Amino acid sequence: MRIGGLASGIDTESIIKDLMQAERIPLNKLEQDKTKLEWQRDAFRDVNKLLSELDNMMLDMKLSSTYNSKMISSTQSDAVKATANAGASNGTYSINVSQLATSAINVSENELTLNQDQTLHEQGITEDVVFTTFDKEGNAQTHTYQINEGDKLSDLFKKINDDKDSPVRMTFDENANKVIMETTRTGKYNTKAENGIDNEIVFTDSFLTDSLHLSMSEEKGGENAKFTYNNAYETESRDNQYSLNGVTFQFYDTTDGNATLTVNNDVDASVENIMKFVDKYNEIVETINGSQQEEKYRDFPPLTEEQKKEMTEREIELWEEKAKSGLLKGESSLTNGLYNMRQSWYSSVNGEGAFSSLTEIGITTSNNYLDGGKLVVDESKLREALTEDPESVQKLFSNSSDGEDRGLINRLEDAVDITMAQISQRAGKATDTSLDNYTLGKRMKDIDSRITNFERRLELTEARYWRQFSEMERAISMMNQQSSMLMSNFGSGMAQG
């Protein structure tokens, strides 16, 4: 703690504080420069985030399902529904479900006498538990579970239920005091039925029969779904679903006669998919174009902490709004990137499809130059193109060939990837831990070094001021002492006279 002015009466601390404020002016300027670089870096990264979102959406814009979505109606939707991939043929399908696929299930015939709180060893049960299931080819698969000392019935059931190689689940019903043993899959797998046994879960284990009171003769279920397709093709499925010609039928119940399912193009979904992409593209155009139209306010540098203390939150907000304006103005990576993205839409696609330009499917660029090349969609014309020839719409957008028949989305992707790379080179990525990885970071690192050196000089300057004022105080103190001595001597001499 330093106390000045004892001899002179001067407020030394206030004077040095004012002097240091003047000395700090270049440091404040460095900190403001660094803050502005950080703002600029974050603004670049915000643009790259939008471009990344668009880049992800372009993956969907290459898929057939985006342009050729299917819509399926069912006359018995409570019994049969269906989904279809983009390659499925439009038309009507007849399905008659006579039997659903079921899981095999077996329940204890009598209540258990086992004590749930005691270990199985304490109740005289020490032998391994063994049962058999069957794979897809009908081959037997034996499952063995060792009963360890300390295992209770619940521990044994957990071993069985956690076994990923076994399609069997064991459950204890506390209300009925019985065990439920069932398959976790539907369908018939024991197709060979050796020795006349066609159960899905085969066992002779004494623990299962004597202690859990399970009997193979009590097994129910384990059947395949049975259905007739288009009044002619009778078949079965181990699951309650079946796929034909790109259509996957899902069975929920047996049908009352034939259920009719109709497959048509879902033009609404396709239009919605394209509109979402266009909206995201327009958002990026608006962001980049807006950044180039913002005015720069050079008289509004970033505020220092001292300045913020003297302002209200609203005043700080209004100030920083102007200080951040025009941060990206004139940045070539953005202006060139926006130009290249616009050019990707204008060029023609000379491929095998019926359409060679966006205008043919109802998509044009805005006539207002202030919009910066936003896309405008004539929804009725787009809907018409998707209804009549969705494959050609897809080829216009997503043909992956190089050259003149390269799809518009692929061309846009090329432009976006180049722009993102240039922005990353300038402003880095959010995951970057080093300032050395990008241009703005290197500039910030240089400023950090200069700030550190300047702060060290300020410490030396402040120490020098205190030494100088201390020397002044000592000099004044010595003069005061001498003055007192002289006054004392003069006073005593006059008294003697």
Short mmCIF file of C-alpha atoms in Angstrom, two decimals:
data_model
loop_
_atom_site.label_atom_id
_atom_site.label_comp_id
_atom_site.label_asym_id
_atom_site.label_seq_id
_atom_site.Cartn_x
_atom_site.Cartn_y
_atom_site.Cartn_z
CA MET A 1 0.00 0.00 0.00
CA ARG A 2 1.36 3.37 -1.01
CA ILE A 3 0.51 6.65 0.74
CA GLY A 4 1.74 9.91 -0.79
CA GLY A 5 1.45 13.60 -0.06
CA LEU A 6 2.33 13.44 3.65
CA ALA A 7 4.87 16.22 3.32
CA SER A 8 3.48 18.15 0.37
CA GLY A 9 -0.22 17.66 0.96
CA ILE A 10 -0.57 16.71 -2.72
CA ASP A 11 -3.00 13.89 -3.67
CA THR A 12 -0.19 11.84 -5.23
CA GLU A 13 -2.33 8.75 -5.85
CA SER A 14 -4.90 10.69 -7.93
CA ILE A 15 -2.17 12.40 -9.94
CA ILE A 16 -0.43 9.11 -10.74
CA LYS A 17 -3.78 7.50 -11.58
CA ASP A 18 -4.48 10.29 -14.09
CA LEU A 19 -1.00 10.00 -15.51
CA MET A 20 -1.40 6.24 -15.93
CA GLN A 21 -4.73 6.70 -17.68
CA ALA A 22 -2.91 8.76 -20.28
CA GLU A 23 -0.18 6.14 -20.48
CA ARG A 24 -2.82 3.41 -21.01
CA ILE A 25 -4.34 5.01 -24.11
CA PRO A 26 -2.22 2.93 -26.54
CA LEU A 27 -3.03 -0.22 -24.52
CA ASN A 28 -6.76 0.54 -24.74
CA LYS A 29 -6.36 0.87 -28.48
CA LEU A 30 -4.68 -2.57 -28.67
CA GLU A 31 -7.47 -4.16 -26.61
CA GLN A 32 -10.08 -2.51 -28.82
CA ASP A 33 -8.32 -3.85 -31.92
CA LYS A 34 -8.31 -7.35 -30.43
CA THR A 35 -12.02 -7.12 -29.54
CA LYS A 36 -12.84 -6.07 -33.09
CA LEU A 37 -10.89 -9.03 -34.48
CA GLU A 38 -12.81 -11.37 -32.17
CA TRP A 39 -16.10 -9.88 -33.36
CA GLN A 40 -15.00 -10.29 -36.96
CA ARG A 41 -13.94 -13.90 -36.36
CA ASP A 42 -17.30 -14.72 -34.72
CA ALA A 43 -19.20 -13.05 -37.56
CA PHE A 44 -17.27 -15.15 -40.10
CA ARG A 45 -18.02 -18.29 -38.13
CA ASP A 46 -21.73 -17.44 -38.01
CA VAL A 47 -21.72 -17.33 -41.81
CA ASN A 48 -19.86 -20.64 -41.95
CA LYS A 49 -22.42 -22.18 -39.61
CA LEU A 50 -25.20 -21.25 -42.04
CA LEU A 51 -23.18 -22.59 -44.96
CA SER A 52 -22.61 -25.84 -43.06
CA GLU A 53 -26.36 -26.19 -42.49
CA LEU A 54 -26.94 -25.66 -46.21
CA ASP A 55 -24.18 -28.17 -46.99
CA ASN A 56 -25.94 -30.78 -44.84
CA MET A 57 -29.25 -30.10 -46.56
CA MET A 58 -27.60 -30.64 -49.93
CA LEU A 59 -27.13 -34.30 -49.01
CA ASP A 60 -30.91 -34.69 -48.88
CA MET A 61 -31.27 -32.75 -52.11
CA LYS A 62 -29.34 -35.50 -53.89
CA LEU A 63 -31.70 -38.27 -52.77
CA SER A 64 -34.47 -39.67 -54.94
CA SER A 65 -36.87 -39.51 -52.00
CA THR A 66 -36.67 -35.71 -52.03
CA TYR A 67 -38.22 -35.52 -55.50
CA ASN A 68 -40.14 -38.77 -55.64
CA SER A 69 -41.69 -39.15 -52.20
CA LYS A 70 -44.49 -41.68 -51.99
CA MET A 71 -47.86 -41.41 -50.29
CA ILE A 72 -49.78 -44.62 -49.51
CA SER A 73 -53.41 -44.93 -48.48
CA SER A 74 -55.04 -48.09 -47.09
CA THR A 75 -58.70 -49.11 -47.00
CA GLN A 76 -57.98 -51.00 -43.75
CA SER A 77 -55.33 -48.84 -42.09
CA ASP A 78 -55.98 -50.44 -38.70
CA ALA A 79 -54.84 -53.78 -40.19
CA VAL A 80 -52.33 -52.94 -42.96
CA LYS A 81 -50.19 -49.90 -43.68
CA ALA A 82 -47.22 -49.46 -45.98
CA THR A 83 -44.24 -47.29 -46.80
CA ALA A 84 -42.51 -47.01 -50.16
CA ASN A 85 -39.09 -45.95 -51.36
CA ALA A 86 -38.61 -43.54 -54.24
CA GLY A 87 -38.27 -46.37 -56.76
CA ALA A 88 -41.61 -47.98 -55.94
CA SER A 89 -44.13 -48.04 -58.76
CA ASN A 90 -47.35 -46.12 -58.37
CA GLY A 91 -50.43 -48.29 -58.37
CA THR A 92 -52.83 -50.38 -56.29
CA TYR A 93 -51.92 -53.38 -54.14
CA SER A 94 -54.30 -55.94 -52.64
CA ILE A 95 -53.35 -57.60 -49.32
CA ASN A 96 -55.34 -60.24 -47.43
CA VAL A 97 -53.78 -61.03 -44.02
CA SER A 98 -55.09 -64.30 -42.59
CA GLN A 99 -52.62 -64.65 -39.69
CA LEU A 100 -50.23 -62.39 -37.80
CA ALA A 101 -46.73 -63.40 -36.80
CA THR A 102 -46.56 -64.15 -33.08
CA SER A 103 -43.90 -64.74 -30.44
CA ALA A 104 -43.66 -68.10 -28.71
CA ILE A 105 -44.73 -67.94 -25.06
CA ASN A 106 -44.81 -70.45 -22.21
CA VAL A 107 -46.23 -69.87 -18.71
CA SER A 108 -45.82 -71.91 -15.50
CA GLU A 109 -48.65 -74.39 -15.03
CA ASN A 110 -48.56 -74.02 -11.25
CA GLU A 111 -47.40 -71.41 -8.75
CA LEU A 112 -43.74 -71.43 -7.79
CA THR A 113 -42.61 -72.67 -4.41
CA LEU A 114 -39.16 -71.09 -4.73
CA ASN A 115 -38.19 -68.42 -2.23
CA GLN A 116 -37.31 -65.26 -4.14
CA ASP A 117 -35.17 -63.93 -1.29
CA GLN A 118 -32.98 -67.01 -0.97
CA THR A 119 -30.16 -68.02 -3.30
CA LEU A 120 -30.76 -70.93 -5.64
CA HIS A 121 -27.84 -72.81 -4.05
CA GLU A 122 -29.55 -72.53 -0.65
CA GLN A 123 -32.59 -74.18 -2.20
CA GLY A 124 -30.56 -77.04 -3.66
CA ILE A 125 -30.40 -75.78 -7.26
CA THR A 126 -26.83 -75.85 -8.55
CA GLU A 127 -26.96 -77.39 -12.05
CA ASP A 128 -26.63 -75.29 -15.23
CA VAL A 129 -29.85 -74.15 -16.90
CA VAL A 130 -30.07 -75.27 -20.53
CA PHE A 131 -32.59 -74.68 -23.33
CA THR A 132 -32.53 -74.64 -27.14
CA THR A 133 -33.72 -72.18 -29.77
CA PHE A 134 -33.24 -72.14 -33.56
CA ASP A 135 -31.47 -69.87 -36.06
CA LYS A 136 -32.79 -68.60 -39.40
CA GLU A 137 -31.90 -71.88 -41.12
CA GLY A 138 -33.69 -73.92 -38.47
CA ASN A 139 -30.48 -75.17 -36.83
CA ALA A 140 -30.56 -75.78 -33.09
CA GLN A 141 -28.77 -73.26 -30.84
CA THR A 142 -28.07 -74.38 -27.27
CA HIS A 143 -27.97 -71.79 -24.47
CA THR A 144 -26.34 -72.65 -21.14
CA TYR A 145 -26.38 -70.53 -17.98
CA GLN A 146 -24.33 -71.32 -14.92
CA ILE A 147 -25.83 -70.83 -11.49
CA ASN A 148 -23.19 -69.30 -9.26
CA GLU A 149 -23.16 -69.27 -5.50
CA GLY A 150 -25.11 -66.24 -4.36
CA ASP A 151 -27.38 -66.16 -7.46
CA LYS A 152 -31.07 -65.68 -6.79
CA LEU A 153 -33.83 -66.37 -9.32
CA SER A 154 -33.75 -62.70 -10.39
CA ASP A 155 -29.98 -62.98 -11.09
CA LEU A 156 -30.52 -66.03 -13.31
CA PHE A 157 -33.27 -64.26 -15.24
CA LYS A 158 -30.99 -61.25 -15.74
CA LYS A 159 -28.29 -63.49 -17.25
CA ILE A 160 -30.80 -64.94 -19.69
CA ASN A 161 -32.34 -61.57 -20.58
CA ASP A 162 -28.96 -59.89 -21.07
CA ASP A 163 -27.70 -62.62 -23.40
CA LYS A 164 -27.61 -61.01 -26.85
CA ASP A 165 -27.19 -64.41 -28.50
CA SER A 166 -30.46 -65.71 -27.09
CA PRO A 167 -33.91 -64.68 -28.36
CA VAL A 168 -35.52 -65.61 -25.03
CA ARG A 169 -36.86 -63.43 -22.22
CA MET A 170 -37.75 -64.64 -18.71
CA THR A 171 -40.20 -62.73 -16.49
CA PHE A 172 -41.51 -63.45 -12.99
CA ASP A 173 -45.12 -62.42 -12.41
CA GLU A 174 -45.33 -61.57 -8.71
CA ASN A 175 -49.14 -61.34 -8.79
CA ALA A 176 -49.65 -64.88 -10.12
CA ASN A 177 -46.38 -66.27 -8.68
CA LYS A 178 -45.59 -67.74 -12.09
CA VAL A 179 -42.84 -67.48 -14.71
CA ILE A 180 -43.26 -66.32 -18.31
CA MET A 181 -40.76 -67.67 -20.83
CA GLU A 182 -41.10 -66.15 -24.31
CA THR A 183 -39.20 -65.33 -27.48
CA THR A 184 -38.25 -61.74 -28.20
CA ARG A 185 -38.92 -62.27 -31.90
CA THR A 186 -41.94 -63.32 -33.87
CA GLY A 187 -42.20 -66.16 -36.35
CA LYS A 188 -41.45 -69.82 -36.85
CA TYR A 189 -37.76 -70.83 -36.70
CA ASN A 190 -38.00 -74.52 -35.76
CA THR A 191 -38.77 -75.54 -39.33
CA LYS A 192 -37.15 -78.99 -39.20
CA ALA A 193 -39.22 -80.24 -36.27
CA GLU A 194 -36.85 -83.09 -35.47
CA ASN A 195 -38.33 -85.99 -33.46
CA GLY A 196 -41.73 -84.40 -34.01
CA ILE A 197 -40.92 -81.44 -31.74
CA ASP A 198 -41.81 -78.12 -33.34
CA ASN A 199 -41.51 -75.84 -30.27
CA GLU A 200 -39.58 -72.60 -30.55
CA ILE A 201 -38.05 -73.11 -27.09
CA VAL A 202 -37.01 -76.71 -26.42
CA PHE A 203 -35.92 -77.90 -22.97
CA THR A 204 -35.66 -80.97 -20.76
CA ASP A 205 -33.94 -79.12 -17.94
CA SER A 206 -35.28 -80.25 -14.54
CA PHE A 207 -35.05 -76.73 -13.13
CA LEU A 208 -37.35 -75.39 -15.85
CA THR A 209 -39.79 -78.28 -15.57
CA ASP A 210 -39.76 -79.05 -11.82
CA SER A 211 -38.89 -75.73 -10.19
CA LEU A 212 -40.48 -73.30 -12.66
CA HIS A 213 -43.31 -75.69 -13.65
CA LEU A 214 -42.84 -75.05 -17.37
CA SER A 215 -44.05 -77.63 -19.88
CA MET A 216 -43.19 -77.67 -23.57
CA SER A 217 -46.73 -78.78 -24.34
CA GLU A 218 -48.00 -75.42 -23.01
CA GLU A 219 -46.06 -73.31 -25.51
CA LYS A 220 -48.25 -71.07 -27.66
CA GLY A 221 -47.49 -68.78 -30.59
CA GLY A 222 -44.29 -68.78 -32.56
CA GLU A 223 -46.16 -68.57 -35.87
CA ASN A 224 -45.45 -66.77 -39.14
CA ALA A 225 -47.64 -64.10 -40.65
CA LYS A 226 -49.68 -65.44 -43.56
CA PHE A 227 -51.11 -63.28 -46.32
CA THR A 228 -52.17 -63.26 -49.96
CA TYR A 229 -50.78 -60.62 -52.32
CA ASN A 230 -52.95 -59.40 -55.21
CA ASN A 231 -55.32 -62.40 -54.89
CA ALA A 232 -52.68 -64.76 -56.26
CA TYR A 233 -49.45 -64.95 -54.32
CA GLU A 234 -49.73 -66.69 -50.94
CA THR A 235 -46.69 -66.38 -48.69
CA GLU A 236 -45.48 -66.12 -45.09
CA SER A 237 -43.24 -63.82 -43.08
CA ARG A 238 -41.57 -64.28 -39.72
CA ASP A 239 -42.16 -60.60 -39.06
CA ASN A 240 -45.38 -58.66 -39.34
CA GLN A 241 -44.05 -56.92 -42.42
CA TYR A 242 -43.10 -57.80 -45.96
CA SER A 243 -41.35 -55.90 -48.78
CA LEU A 244 -42.21 -56.16 -52.48
CA ASN A 245 -41.29 -53.84 -55.38
CA GLY A 246 -39.99 -51.14 -53.05
CA VAL A 247 -43.13 -51.21 -50.89
CA THR A 248 -42.94 -52.42 -47.27
CA PHE A 249 -46.26 -53.65 -45.90
CA GLN A 250 -46.78 -53.54 -42.14
CA PHE A 251 -49.36 -55.87 -40.59
CA TYR A 252 -51.23 -54.85 -37.44
CA ASP A 253 -54.21 -57.19 -37.58
CA THR A 254 -55.88 -59.73 -39.83
CA THR A 255 -57.89 -58.13 -42.61
CA ASP A 256 -61.57 -58.40 -43.37
CA GLY A 257 -61.10 -59.75 -46.88
CA ASN A 258 -58.78 -57.70 -49.08
CA ALA A 259 -57.20 -54.42 -47.97
CA THR A 260 -56.44 -52.10 -50.89
CA LEU A 261 -53.34 -49.93 -50.69
CA THR A 262 -52.73 -47.18 -53.25
CA VAL A 263 -49.28 -45.73 -53.95
CA ASN A 264 -48.99 -42.22 -55.42
CA ASN A 265 -46.34 -39.52 -55.60
CA ASP A 266 -46.37 -37.26 -52.54
CA VAL A 267 -45.86 -34.01 -54.38
CA ASP A 268 -46.63 -31.95 -51.24
CA ALA A 269 -43.67 -33.52 -49.41
CA SER A 270 -41.36 -32.96 -52.39
CA VAL A 271 -42.36 -29.30 -52.69
CA GLU A 272 -41.86 -28.83 -48.96
CA ASN A 273 -38.38 -30.36 -49.14
CA ILE A 274 -37.32 -28.06 -51.97
CA MET A 275 -38.88 -25.00 -50.31
CA LYS A 276 -36.95 -25.65 -47.07
CA PHE A 277 -33.73 -25.77 -49.05
CA VAL A 278 -34.56 -22.58 -50.96
CA ASP A 279 -35.41 -20.80 -47.70
CA LYS A 280 -32.06 -21.77 -46.19
CA TYR A 281 -30.22 -20.63 -49.33
CA ASN A 282 -32.08 -17.30 -49.28
CA GLU A 283 -31.20 -16.87 -45.61
CA ILE A 284 -27.51 -17.19 -46.49
CA VAL A 285 -27.83 -14.78 -49.41
CA GLU A 286 -29.56 -12.26 -47.15
CA THR A 287 -26.88 -12.64 -44.46
CA ILE A 288 -23.90 -12.27 -46.79
CA ASN A 289 -25.49 -9.56 -48.90
CA GLY A 290 -26.56 -7.69 -45.76
CA SER A 291 -23.03 -7.81 -44.39
CA GLN A 292 -21.79 -6.03 -47.52
CA GLN A 293 -24.44 -3.32 -47.32
CA GLU A 294 -23.83 -2.43 -43.66
CA GLU A 295 -22.26 0.94 -42.96
CA LYS A 296 -18.98 1.15 -41.08
CA TYR A 297 -18.97 3.58 -38.15
CA ARG A 298 -15.31 4.33 -37.56
CA ASP A 299 -16.14 6.73 -34.71
CA PHE A 300 -17.62 3.83 -32.70
CA PRO A 301 -14.73 1.61 -31.60
CA PRO A 302 -15.31 -1.18 -29.05
CA LEU A 303 -15.90 0.16 -25.54
CA THR A 304 -13.31 -0.25 -22.83
CA GLU A 305 -14.33 -1.62 -19.43
CA GLU A 306 -13.93 1.85 -17.91
CA GLN A 307 -16.23 3.35 -20.54
CA LYS A 308 -18.86 0.68 -19.94
CA LYS A 309 -18.95 1.51 -16.23
CA GLU A 310 -20.14 5.01 -17.09
CA MET A 311 -22.93 3.85 -19.46
CA THR A 312 -26.32 2.14 -19.10
CA GLU A 313 -26.96 -1.28 -20.63
CA ARG A 314 -29.11 0.29 -23.33
CA GLU A 315 -26.38 2.81 -24.19
CA ILE A 316 -23.83 -0.01 -24.41
CA GLU A 317 -26.17 -2.01 -26.66
CA LEU A 318 -26.73 0.89 -29.05
CA TRP A 319 -23.03 1.71 -29.14
CA GLU A 320 -21.94 -1.87 -29.88
CA GLU A 321 -24.61 -2.16 -32.55
CA LYS A 322 -22.82 0.56 -34.48
CA ALA A 323 -19.37 -0.72 -33.49
CA LYS A 324 -20.16 -4.16 -34.97
CA SER A 325 -21.72 -2.78 -38.14
CA GLY A 326 -19.73 -3.45 -41.32
CA LEU A 327 -17.34 -5.98 -39.77
CA LEU A 328 -17.41 -8.16 -42.89
CA LYS A 329 -17.87 -5.44 -45.46
CA GLY A 330 -15.59 -5.87 -48.46
CA GLU A 331 -14.40 -9.33 -47.45
CA SER A 332 -13.49 -11.06 -50.72
CA SER A 333 -14.13 -14.57 -49.41
CA LEU A 334 -17.79 -13.60 -48.93
CA THR A 335 -18.32 -11.51 -52.06
CA ASN A 336 -16.63 -14.08 -54.28
CA GLY A 337 -18.44 -16.91 -52.52
CA LEU A 338 -21.85 -15.28 -53.03
CA TYR A 339 -21.03 -14.63 -56.70
CA ASN A 340 -20.02 -18.27 -57.26
CA MET A 341 -23.14 -19.56 -55.54
CA ARG A 342 -25.34 -17.39 -57.73
CA GLN A 343 -23.49 -18.54 -60.85
CA SER A 344 -24.14 -22.19 -59.98
CA TRP A 345 -27.87 -21.59 -60.44
CA TYR A 346 -27.62 -19.65 -63.70
CA SER A 347 -25.75 -22.26 -65.74
CA SER A 348 -27.61 -24.84 -67.81
CA VAL A 349 -27.55 -28.59 -67.24
CA ASN A 350 -27.20 -30.41 -70.55
CA GLY A 351 -28.09 -33.88 -69.33
CA GLU A 352 -30.58 -36.59 -70.10
CA GLY A 353 -33.44 -35.02 -68.15
CA ALA A 354 -36.26 -32.98 -69.63
CA PHE A 355 -35.18 -29.81 -67.79
CA SER A 356 -31.97 -27.86 -68.29
CA SER A 357 -32.54 -24.77 -66.12
CA LEU A 358 -34.27 -23.71 -62.92
CA THR A 359 -36.70 -21.46 -64.75
CA GLU A 360 -38.27 -24.49 -66.43
CA ILE A 361 -39.45 -25.82 -63.07
CA GLY A 362 -40.63 -22.45 -61.73
CA ILE A 363 -37.53 -21.24 -59.82
CA THR A 364 -36.02 -17.88 -60.76
CA THR A 365 -33.83 -15.23 -59.12
CA SER A 366 -35.34 -12.07 -57.69
CA ASN A 367 -35.56 -9.04 -59.99
CA ASN A 368 -34.73 -6.74 -57.06
CA TYR A 369 -30.96 -6.22 -57.10
CA LEU A 370 -31.05 -5.43 -53.38
CA ASP A 371 -32.05 -9.05 -52.72
CA GLY A 372 -28.60 -10.16 -53.84
CA GLY A 373 -29.82 -13.04 -56.01
CA LYS A 374 -32.43 -14.70 -53.79
CA LEU A 375 -34.43 -17.51 -55.34
CA VAL A 376 -38.13 -17.04 -56.04
CA VAL A 377 -40.35 -20.11 -56.44
CA ASP A 378 -43.48 -20.42 -58.57
CA GLU A 379 -44.97 -23.21 -56.48
CA SER A 380 -47.64 -24.20 -59.00
CA LYS A 381 -45.08 -24.61 -61.78
CA LEU A 382 -42.73 -26.55 -59.47
CA ARG A 383 -45.60 -28.80 -58.40
CA GLU A 384 -46.48 -29.44 -62.04
CA ALA A 385 -42.88 -30.46 -62.86
CA LEU A 386 -42.70 -32.80 -59.87
CA THR A 387 -46.01 -34.39 -60.77
CA GLU A 388 -45.19 -35.00 -64.43
CA ASP A 389 -41.48 -35.86 -64.30
CA PRO A 390 -39.87 -36.04 -60.85
CA GLU A 391 -36.88 -37.96 -62.23
CA SER A 392 -35.96 -35.06 -64.54
CA VAL A 393 -36.26 -32.61 -61.64
CA GLN A 394 -33.88 -34.78 -59.67
CA LYS A 395 -31.40 -34.96 -62.57
CA LEU A 396 -31.50 -31.17 -62.92
CA PHE A 397 -30.56 -30.78 -59.27
CA SER A 398 -28.38 -33.73 -58.41
CA ASN A 399 -26.73 -35.28 -61.47
CA SER A 400 -23.28 -36.14 -60.11
CA SER A 401 -21.48 -36.13 -63.46
CA ASP A 402 -18.78 -33.60 -64.27
CA GLY A 403 -19.03 -31.12 -67.11
CA GLU A 404 -22.11 -29.57 -68.66
CA ASP A 405 -24.50 -32.19 -67.29
CA ARG A 406 -23.39 -31.68 -63.66
CA GLY A 407 -26.41 -31.05 -61.42
CA LEU A 408 -27.12 -27.62 -59.95
CA ILE A 409 -26.85 -28.85 -56.36
CA ASN A 410 -23.45 -30.36 -57.08
CA ARG A 411 -22.28 -27.08 -58.61
CA LEU A 412 -23.63 -25.17 -55.62
CA GLU A 413 -21.90 -27.61 -53.30
CA ASP A 414 -18.58 -26.92 -55.05
CA ALA A 415 -19.03 -23.18 -54.50
CA VAL A 416 -20.12 -23.60 -50.88
CA ASP A 417 -17.20 -25.89 -50.02
CA ILE A 418 -14.69 -23.42 -51.49
CA THR A 419 -16.29 -20.52 -49.60
CA MET A 420 -16.30 -22.46 -46.31
CA ALA A 421 -12.64 -23.36 -46.77
CA GLN A 422 -11.69 -19.72 -47.39
CA ILE A 423 -13.65 -18.56 -44.33
CA SER A 424 -12.04 -21.26 -42.18
CA GLN A 425 -8.62 -20.13 -43.38
CA ARG A 426 -9.51 -16.58 -42.37
CA ALA A 427 -11.47 -17.19 -39.13
CA GLY A 428 -10.83 -20.80 -38.18
CA LYS A 429 -13.36 -23.19 -36.71
CA ALA A 430 -15.11 -23.25 -33.35
CA THR A 431 -13.08 -26.34 -32.48
CA ASP A 432 -9.73 -24.65 -33.08
CA THR A 433 -7.69 -24.48 -29.87
CA SER A 434 -4.75 -22.58 -31.34
CA LEU A 435 -4.71 -19.05 -32.73
CA ASP A 436 -2.00 -20.15 -35.16
CA ASN A 437 -4.52 -22.09 -37.29
CA TYR A 438 -6.13 -19.08 -39.00
CA THR A 439 -5.26 -15.58 -40.18
CA LEU A 440 -7.29 -13.55 -37.69
CA GLY A 441 -5.99 -15.76 -34.90
CA LYS A 442 -2.38 -14.97 -35.79
CA ARG A 443 -3.21 -11.26 -35.68
CA MET A 444 -4.87 -11.68 -32.28
CA LYS A 445 -1.86 -13.60 -31.01
CA ASP A 446 0.41 -10.77 -32.13
CA ILE A 447 -1.78 -8.24 -30.32
CA ASP A 448 -1.76 -10.44 -27.19
CA SER A 449 2.04 -10.34 -27.24
CA ARG A 450 2.07 -6.57 -27.65
CA ILE A 451 -0.45 -6.15 -24.84
CA THR A 452 1.68 -8.27 -22.51
CA ASN A 453 4.79 -6.23 -23.29
CA PHE A 454 2.91 -2.94 -22.93
CA GLU A 455 1.46 -3.95 -19.55
CA ARG A 456 4.97 -4.76 -18.36
CA ARG A 457 6.12 -1.28 -19.45
CA LEU A 458 3.15 0.30 -17.67
CA GLU A 459 4.15 -1.40 -14.44
CA LEU A 460 7.66 0.03 -14.78
CA THR A 461 6.26 3.48 -15.63
CA GLU A 462 3.96 3.50 -12.63
CA ALA A 463 6.81 2.42 -10.36
CA ARG A 464 8.92 5.28 -11.78
CA TYR A 465 6.18 7.85 -11.07
CA TRP A 466 5.96 6.66 -7.48
CA ARG A 467 9.74 6.91 -7.08
CA GLN A 468 9.77 10.43 -8.49
CA PHE A 469 6.96 11.61 -6.25
CA SER A 470 8.55 9.89 -3.26
CA GLU A 471 11.80 11.75 -3.98
CA MET A 472 9.84 14.98 -4.17
CA GLU A 473 8.17 14.22 -0.84
CA ARG A 474 11.53 13.53 0.79
CA ALA A 475 12.93 16.77 -0.59
CA ILE A 476 9.95 18.75 0.67
CA SER A 477 10.19 16.99 4.04
CA MET A 478 13.87 17.93 4.35
CA MET A 479 13.10 21.56 3.42
CA ASN A 480 10.34 21.63 6.01
CA GLN A 481 12.75 20.28 8.66
CA GLN A 482 15.39 22.87 7.74
CA SER A 483 12.81 25.62 7.78
CA SER A 484 11.69 24.53 11.23
CA MET A 485 15.26 24.50 12.51
CA LEU A 486 15.91 27.99 11.16
CA MET A 487 12.72 29.33 12.61
CA SER A 488 13.58 27.71 15.93
CA ASN A 489 17.10 29.20 15.93
CA PHE A 490 15.85 32.67 14.97
CA GLY A 491 13.20 32.47 17.64
CA SER A 492 15.61 31.53 20.42
CA GLY A 493 18.11 34.28 19.35
CA MET A 494 15.49 37.00 19.50
CA ALA A 495 14.40 35.80 22.94
CA GLN A 496 17.98 36.09 24.31
CA GLY A 497 18.36 39.62 22.99
#
